Coordinates of C-alpha atoms in Angstrom, one line a residue:
M1 CA 0.0 0.0 0.0
T2 CA 1.3 3.4 -0.9
L3 CA 1.9 5.7 2.0
R4 CA -0.2 8.9 2.1
I5 CA 2.0 11.9 2.9
G6 CA 1.1 15.5 3.7
I7 CA 3.4 18.6 3.6
V8 CA 2.9 21.7 5.6
G9 CA 4.9 24.6 4.2
C10 CA 5.3 24.9 0.4
G11 CA 8.4 27.2 0.2
D12 CA 11.9 26.9 -1.0
V13 CA 13.0 24.0 1.2
A14 CA 10.0 21.9 0.1
T15 CA 10.4 22.5 -3.7
R16 CA 14.2 22.3 -3.9
H17 CA 14.9 19.5 -1.4
Y18 CA 12.0 17.6 0.2
L19 CA 9.9 17.0 -2.8
P20 CA 12.8 15.6 -4.9
G21 CA 13.6 13.4 -1.9
I22 CA 10.1 12.1 -1.6
R23 CA 9.9 11.6 -5.4
G24 CA 12.9 9.3 -5.0
A25 CA 10.7 7.1 -2.8
A26 CA 7.6 7.4 -5.1
T27 CA 7.2 3.6 -5.1
L28 CA 6.5 3.8 -1.4
A29 CA 4.7 7.1 -0.9
S30 CA 2.6 9.7 -2.6
V31 CA 2.0 13.3 -1.6
V32 CA -1.8 13.6 -1.2
A33 CA -2.1 16.9 0.7
L34 CA -0.3 20.3 0.9
A35 CA -0.9 23.1 3.3
D36 CA 0.3 26.7 3.2
P37 CA -1.4 29.9 4.4
R38 CA -0.2 31.9 1.4
E39 CA -2.7 32.2 -1.4
G40 CA -1.9 29.9 -4.3
A41 CA 1.3 28.4 -2.7
A42 CA -0.1 24.9 -2.1
E43 CA -1.9 24.9 -5.5
A44 CA 1.4 25.7 -7.3
V45 CA 3.2 22.9 -5.6
A46 CA 0.3 20.5 -6.3
A47 CA 0.5 21.4 -10.0
S48 CA 4.3 20.9 -10.0
I49 CA 4.1 17.3 -8.7
A50 CA 1.1 16.2 -10.7
D51 CA 3.2 13.8 -12.8
W52 CA 4.2 11.6 -9.8
S53 CA 1.6 12.6 -7.1
P54 CA -1.5 13.5 -9.1
G55 CA -4.5 15.0 -7.3
A56 CA -2.7 16.4 -4.2
A57 CA -5.3 18.5 -2.3
P58 CA -4.3 22.1 -1.4
Y59 CA -5.2 23.6 2.0
R60 CA -4.6 27.0 3.7
A61 CA -4.5 25.5 7.2
V62 CA -2.9 22.4 8.7
E63 CA -6.0 21.8 10.8
A64 CA -8.2 21.6 7.7
M65 CA -5.7 19.2 6.0
L66 CA -5.6 16.9 9.0
G67 CA -9.4 17.0 9.5
D68 CA -10.0 16.1 5.8
Q69 CA -7.3 13.6 5.0
R70 CA -6.2 10.2 6.3
L71 CA -2.4 10.6 6.4
D72 CA 0.4 8.2 7.3
G73 CA 3.0 10.9 7.8
V74 CA 3.5 14.7 7.5
F75 CA 6.6 16.8 6.8
N76 CA 6.5 20.2 8.7
L77 CA 8.5 22.6 6.5
T78 CA 7.0 25.8 7.8
P79 CA 9.2 28.8 8.9
A80 CA 11.3 28.1 12.0
P81 CA 9.3 30.2 14.5
L82 CA 6.1 28.1 13.6
H83 CA 7.6 24.7 14.1
G84 CA 6.6 24.1 17.7
A85 CA 2.9 25.0 17.3
V86 CA 2.5 23.2 14.0
N87 CA 4.2 20.1 15.3
E88 CA 1.8 20.0 18.3
V89 CA -1.2 20.1 16.0
I90 CA 0.1 17.2 13.9
L91 CA 1.2 15.0 16.8
D92 CA -2.0 15.7 18.7
N93 CA -3.9 14.3 15.7
G94 CA -1.9 11.0 16.0
V95 CA 0.0 11.4 12.7
A96 CA 3.7 10.5 12.3
L97 CA 5.9 13.6 11.9
F98 CA 9.1 14.7 10.4
S99 CA 10.0 18.3 11.5
E100 CA 12.4 20.6 10.0
K101 CA 14.8 22.2 12.5
P102 CA 14.4 23.3 15.2
I103 CA 11.6 21.1 16.6
A104 CA 10.4 23.9 18.8
G105 CA 11.3 27.4 20.1
G106 CA 12.4 26.3 23.6
L107 CA 13.1 23.2 25.7
P108 CA 9.7 23.1 27.6
A109 CA 7.9 23.0 24.2
A110 CA 10.3 20.3 22.9
D111 CA 9.8 18.2 26.0
A112 CA 6.0 18.5 25.6
L113 CA 6.2 17.5 21.9
I114 CA 8.3 14.4 22.7
A115 CA 5.9 13.4 25.5
L116 CA 2.9 13.9 23.1
A117 CA 4.4 11.7 20.4
K118 CA 5.0 8.9 22.9
E119 CA 1.4 9.4 24.3
R120 CA 0.0 9.1 20.7
G121 CA 2.3 6.3 19.8
V122 CA 3.6 7.9 16.6
L123 CA 7.0 8.2 15.0
F124 CA 8.6 11.6 15.6
Q125 CA 11.7 12.4 13.6
A126 CA 13.5 15.8 13.2
A127 CA 16.2 17.4 11.1
T128 CA 18.9 17.6 10.5
A129 CA 19.3 14.2 8.8
S130 CA 23.1 14.2 9.0
A131 CA 23.1 10.9 11.0
V132 CA 21.5 8.9 8.1
T133 CA 24.0 10.0 5.4
G134 CA 26.5 7.3 4.4
R135 CA 29.5 9.4 5.3
M136 CA 28.3 10.2 8.9
R137 CA 27.4 6.5 9.4
W138 CA 30.9 5.6 8.3
L139 CA 32.5 8.2 10.5
R140 CA 30.4 7.1 13.5
D141 CA 31.2 3.5 12.9
L142 CA 34.9 4.3 12.6
A143 CA 34.9 6.2 15.9
A144 CA 33.0 3.3 17.6
S145 CA 35.4 0.7 16.2
G146 CA 38.4 2.1 18.2
T147 CA 40.6 1.7 15.1
L148 CA 42.0 5.3 15.6
G149 CA 41.3 5.3 19.4
K150 CA 38.7 7.6 20.9
P151 CA 37.9 11.0 19.4
T152 CA 39.5 13.9 21.4
L153 CA 38.7 17.0 19.3
A154 CA 36.2 18.1 16.7
V155 CA 36.6 21.4 14.7
A156 CA 33.8 22.4 12.3
H157 CA 32.3 25.3 10.4
H158 CA 29.5 26.3 8.1
A159 CA 30.7 29.7 6.9
D160 CA 29.4 31.6 3.8
P161 CA 27.5 34.8 3.1
G162 CA 24.1 33.2 3.8
P163 CA 20.9 33.0 1.6
A164 CA 21.0 36.7 0.6
A165 CA 23.9 35.7 -1.7
W166 CA 22.4 32.5 -3.1
R167 CA 21.2 33.3 -6.5
E168 CA 19.3 30.0 -6.7
Y169 CA 17.3 30.8 -3.5
T170 CA 13.6 31.2 -4.4
G171 CA 12.3 32.7 -1.1
D172 CA 12.8 35.8 1.0
P173 CA 16.1 35.6 2.8
T174 CA 15.4 38.4 5.2
P175 CA 14.3 36.3 8.2
F176 CA 17.6 34.4 8.2
Y177 CA 19.4 37.6 9.4
R178 CA 17.0 38.3 12.2
E179 CA 16.7 37.2 15.8
G180 CA 15.4 33.6 16.0
V181 CA 17.3 32.3 13.0
G182 CA 20.8 33.4 12.1
P183 CA 23.7 31.1 10.9
L184 CA 23.6 28.8 13.9
F185 CA 20.0 27.8 13.7
D186 CA 20.1 27.6 9.9
H187 CA 23.5 26.0 9.1
G188 CA 25.6 25.5 12.2
V189 CA 22.9 23.1 13.4
Y190 CA 24.1 20.6 10.7
R191 CA 27.6 20.6 12.2
L192 CA 26.2 20.2 15.7
H193 CA 24.3 17.1 14.6
E194 CA 27.3 15.7 12.9
M195 CA 29.7 16.3 15.9
T196 CA 27.2 14.8 18.4
T197 CA 26.5 11.9 16.1
V198 CA 30.1 10.9 16.4
L199 CA 31.2 12.2 19.8
G200 CA 27.9 12.0 21.7
P201 CA 26.1 14.6 23.9
I202 CA 27.6 18.0 24.8
A203 CA 28.0 18.9 28.5
R204 CA 29.1 22.5 28.4
V205 CA 28.9 25.5 25.9
Q206 CA 30.8 28.8 25.8
A207 CA 30.3 31.2 22.9
M208 CA 31.0 34.6 21.4
G209 CA 29.1 36.4 18.6
S210 CA 29.1 39.6 16.6
I211 CA 27.4 41.4 13.7
A212 CA 30.3 41.7 11.2
L213 CA 28.3 42.9 8.2
P214 CA 25.2 44.9 9.3
Q215 CA 23.8 45.3 5.8
R216 CA 23.2 42.8 3.0
R217 CA 22.1 43.1 -0.6
I218 CA 19.9 40.3 -1.9
L219 CA 21.3 38.8 -5.1
G220 CA 18.6 36.4 -6.2
G221 CA 14.9 35.5 -5.9
P222 CA 11.8 37.7 -5.8
K223 CA 13.5 40.4 -3.7
A224 CA 16.8 40.7 -5.6
G225 CA 18.3 44.1 -5.3
Q226 CA 16.7 44.9 -2.0
S227 CA 18.7 45.4 1.3
I228 CA 18.6 43.6 4.6
E229 CA 19.4 45.0 8.0
V230 CA 21.1 42.4 10.1
N231 CA 20.0 42.3 13.8
T232 CA 21.4 39.0 15.0
P233 CA 25.0 37.8 15.2
D234 CA 26.3 36.7 11.8
H235 CA 29.7 35.4 13.2
I236 CA 29.2 32.9 16.0
L237 CA 32.1 31.0 17.6
V238 CA 31.2 28.1 19.9
Q239 CA 33.4 26.2 22.2
L240 CA 32.1 22.8 23.3
E241 CA 32.9 20.3 26.0
F242 CA 31.5 16.8 25.3
A243 CA 30.3 14.5 28.1
S244 CA 33.0 12.1 26.9
G245 CA 35.7 14.7 27.8
A246 CA 36.4 15.5 24.1
L247 CA 36.4 19.2 23.1
G248 CA 34.9 20.9 20.0
Q249 CA 34.8 24.2 18.2
L250 CA 32.3 25.5 15.7
L251 CA 32.2 28.6 13.5
A252 CA 28.7 29.4 12.2
S253 CA 28.7 32.4 9.9
F254 CA 26.7 34.3 7.4
A255 CA 29.5 36.9 7.1
A256 CA 32.2 34.8 5.6
H257 CA 32.9 35.3 1.8
D258 CA 34.2 31.7 1.5
T259 CA 36.7 29.4 3.2
L260 CA 39.1 26.5 2.3
A261 CA 39.1 25.2 5.8
P262 CA 37.8 21.6 6.3
W263 CA 34.1 21.8 7.2
L264 CA 34.6 18.9 9.7
E265 CA 37.8 17.6 11.1
I266 CA 38.0 15.1 14.0
Q267 CA 41.2 14.3 15.9
F268 CA 41.5 10.8 17.5
E269 CA 44.1 9.3 19.8
R270 CA 45.8 7.7 16.8
G271 CA 44.8 9.7 13.8
A272 CA 42.5 12.2 12.2
V273 CA 39.7 12.5 9.6
S274 CA 39.3 15.6 7.6
F275 CA 36.4 16.6 5.3
G276 CA 37.3 19.1 2.6
G277 CA 35.4 20.8 -0.2
K278 CA 31.9 21.9 0.6
S279 CA 29.6 20.1 3.0
W280 CA 26.9 19.8 0.4
E281 CA 29.1 18.1 -2.2
R282 CA 28.4 14.4 -2.0
D283 CA 31.8 13.5 -3.4
A284 CA 33.8 16.1 -1.5
P285 CA 37.3 14.7 -0.6
V286 CA 37.8 12.9 2.7
Q287 CA 41.3 12.5 4.1
I288 CA 42.5 10.2 6.9
F289 CA 45.7 10.4 8.9
E290 CA 46.9 7.3 10.7
T291 CA 49.8 6.5 13.0
D292 CA 51.6 3.2 13.8
P293 CA 51.6 1.6 17.2
A294 CA 54.6 3.7 18.2
G295 CA 52.7 6.9 17.4
E296 CA 54.5 7.8 14.2
G297 CA 52.4 9.4 11.6
H298 CA 52.4 8.2 8.0
G299 CA 50.8 11.3 6.4
W300 CA 47.4 11.9 4.9
R301 CA 45.7 9.6 2.5
T302 CA 42.4 9.7 0.6
A303 CA 39.8 7.7 2.6
T304 CA 38.6 5.7 -0.4
E305 CA 36.5 3.6 2.1
A306 CA 34.3 6.7 2.9
P307 CA 31.1 6.2 0.9
T308 CA 29.6 8.7 -1.6
D309 CA 26.0 9.5 -0.9
E310 CA 23.4 9.3 -3.7
V311 CA 21.4 12.3 -2.4
G312 CA 22.0 15.3 -0.2
T313 CA 21.4 15.4 3.6
V314 CA 17.9 16.8 3.4
E315 CA 16.7 14.4 0.7
A316 CA 18.2 11.5 2.7
G317 CA 16.1 12.5 5.7
A318 CA 12.9 12.5 3.7
R319 CA 13.6 9.1 2.3
H320 CA 14.6 7.7 5.7
F321 CA 11.3 8.9 7.2
I322 CA 9.3 7.2 4.5
R323 CA 11.3 4.0 4.7
C324 CA 10.7 3.9 8.4
L325 CA 7.0 4.4 8.0
A326 CA 7.1 1.6 5.4
G327 CA 8.9 -0.7 8.0
L328 CA 12.0 -1.0 5.8
E329 CA 14.4 0.8 8.1
E330 CA 14.9 1.3 11.8
S331 CA 14.7 4.9 12.9
V332 CA 18.1 6.6 13.2
L333 CA 16.9 10.2 13.7
T334 CA 15.3 11.0 17.0
A335 CA 13.5 14.0 18.4
E336 CA 15.6 13.6 21.6
H337 CA 18.8 14.3 19.5
A338 CA 17.2 17.3 17.9
R339 CA 16.1 18.6 21.4
H340 CA 19.7 18.3 22.6
V341 CA 21.1 20.2 19.7
L342 CA 18.3 22.8 20.2
E343 CA 19.5 23.2 23.8
V344 CA 23.1 23.7 22.7
M345 CA 22.0 26.4 20.3
L346 CA 19.9 28.2 22.9
L347 CA 22.8 28.0 25.4
T348 CA 25.1 29.4 22.8
Y349 CA 23.1 32.6 22.7
A350 CA 22.7 32.7 26.5
S351 CA 26.5 32.4 26.7
I352 CA 27.0 35.2 24.3
D353 CA 24.6 37.4 26.3
E354 CA 26.0 36.5 29.7
G355 CA 29.7 36.0 28.9
R356 CA 30.1 32.7 30.6
A357 CA 29.9 28.9 30.0
K358 CA 26.5 27.2 30.2
E359 CA 25.8 23.5 31.1
T360 CA 23.3 21.3 29.3
R361 CA 20.6 19.3 31.0
T362 CA 19.5 17.1 28.0
T363 CA 21.0 14.1 26.4
F364 CA 19.9 11.6 23.7

């Protein structure tokens, strides 16, 4: 039986990433309903997927969609500030849910959503989907194997000018430079998911942030040529102490022109793994440094054993959710992991404001 899937939020992330990901699993699932409060938005997406999901019904409100349709699962792709409230509506209706990040605006709301999903007995997954990609599975397994010893340090970044400079971006980039989003919630969150996938939960956070470029010019999309006033830090530096004792460092930036630094590099007791290129390049180079039993290094080599993913991280998450609903995969993504990363991000801003380290209370 084909799974009946609903989508809430018919913007850029839906059209460029999630719908292609779902289409790749079209033998298992079909999009039967779409909801978006903007006039014509759901109708436009329904028309664009008619060749593989014909007859998808458009709605203006998620409540109307859930009341009118029998759905096996829903993707919540609404703007970040709406996630918590929309997630509550979907879970309260007893429907399996995949939420874009973050899962809620604060920890009490995230706690309540996780409890509600358990009460209703439904699958609740959340972005980012880094943990289901082939390369992160490989890196996690390498760390768990002890081949290079335990990981001791992780250094990562996601640093670029942000969506105002992306000519391919089809939405309004303005909210990304305002309080509540910024480079950490939009992009640094991927690195946090990757580091915690490999090194486990974070125990302590200390951070600094600044607005480096207070004005931006939009280069693409419907608002090309307009300017943005930046009112949230666009450079964020985060120091991390993992529960294992390992340390980490993250740069999340919407004020970097470009960088040649590895987007993720992990140091182990007896070696290191370094990811070059761009994080969204599925065939970006992976290098590994190994030492002999005496501790002598033998230089870097290409990690040919690191797999190349067929699809990007977002698309991989969409397919994983569908395959879990179909009973073909065990769930790797958890709302508890997403809640922990949410706490780390919230504590980052608290640390910036207070000028001191903050301890976490969640785990996964």
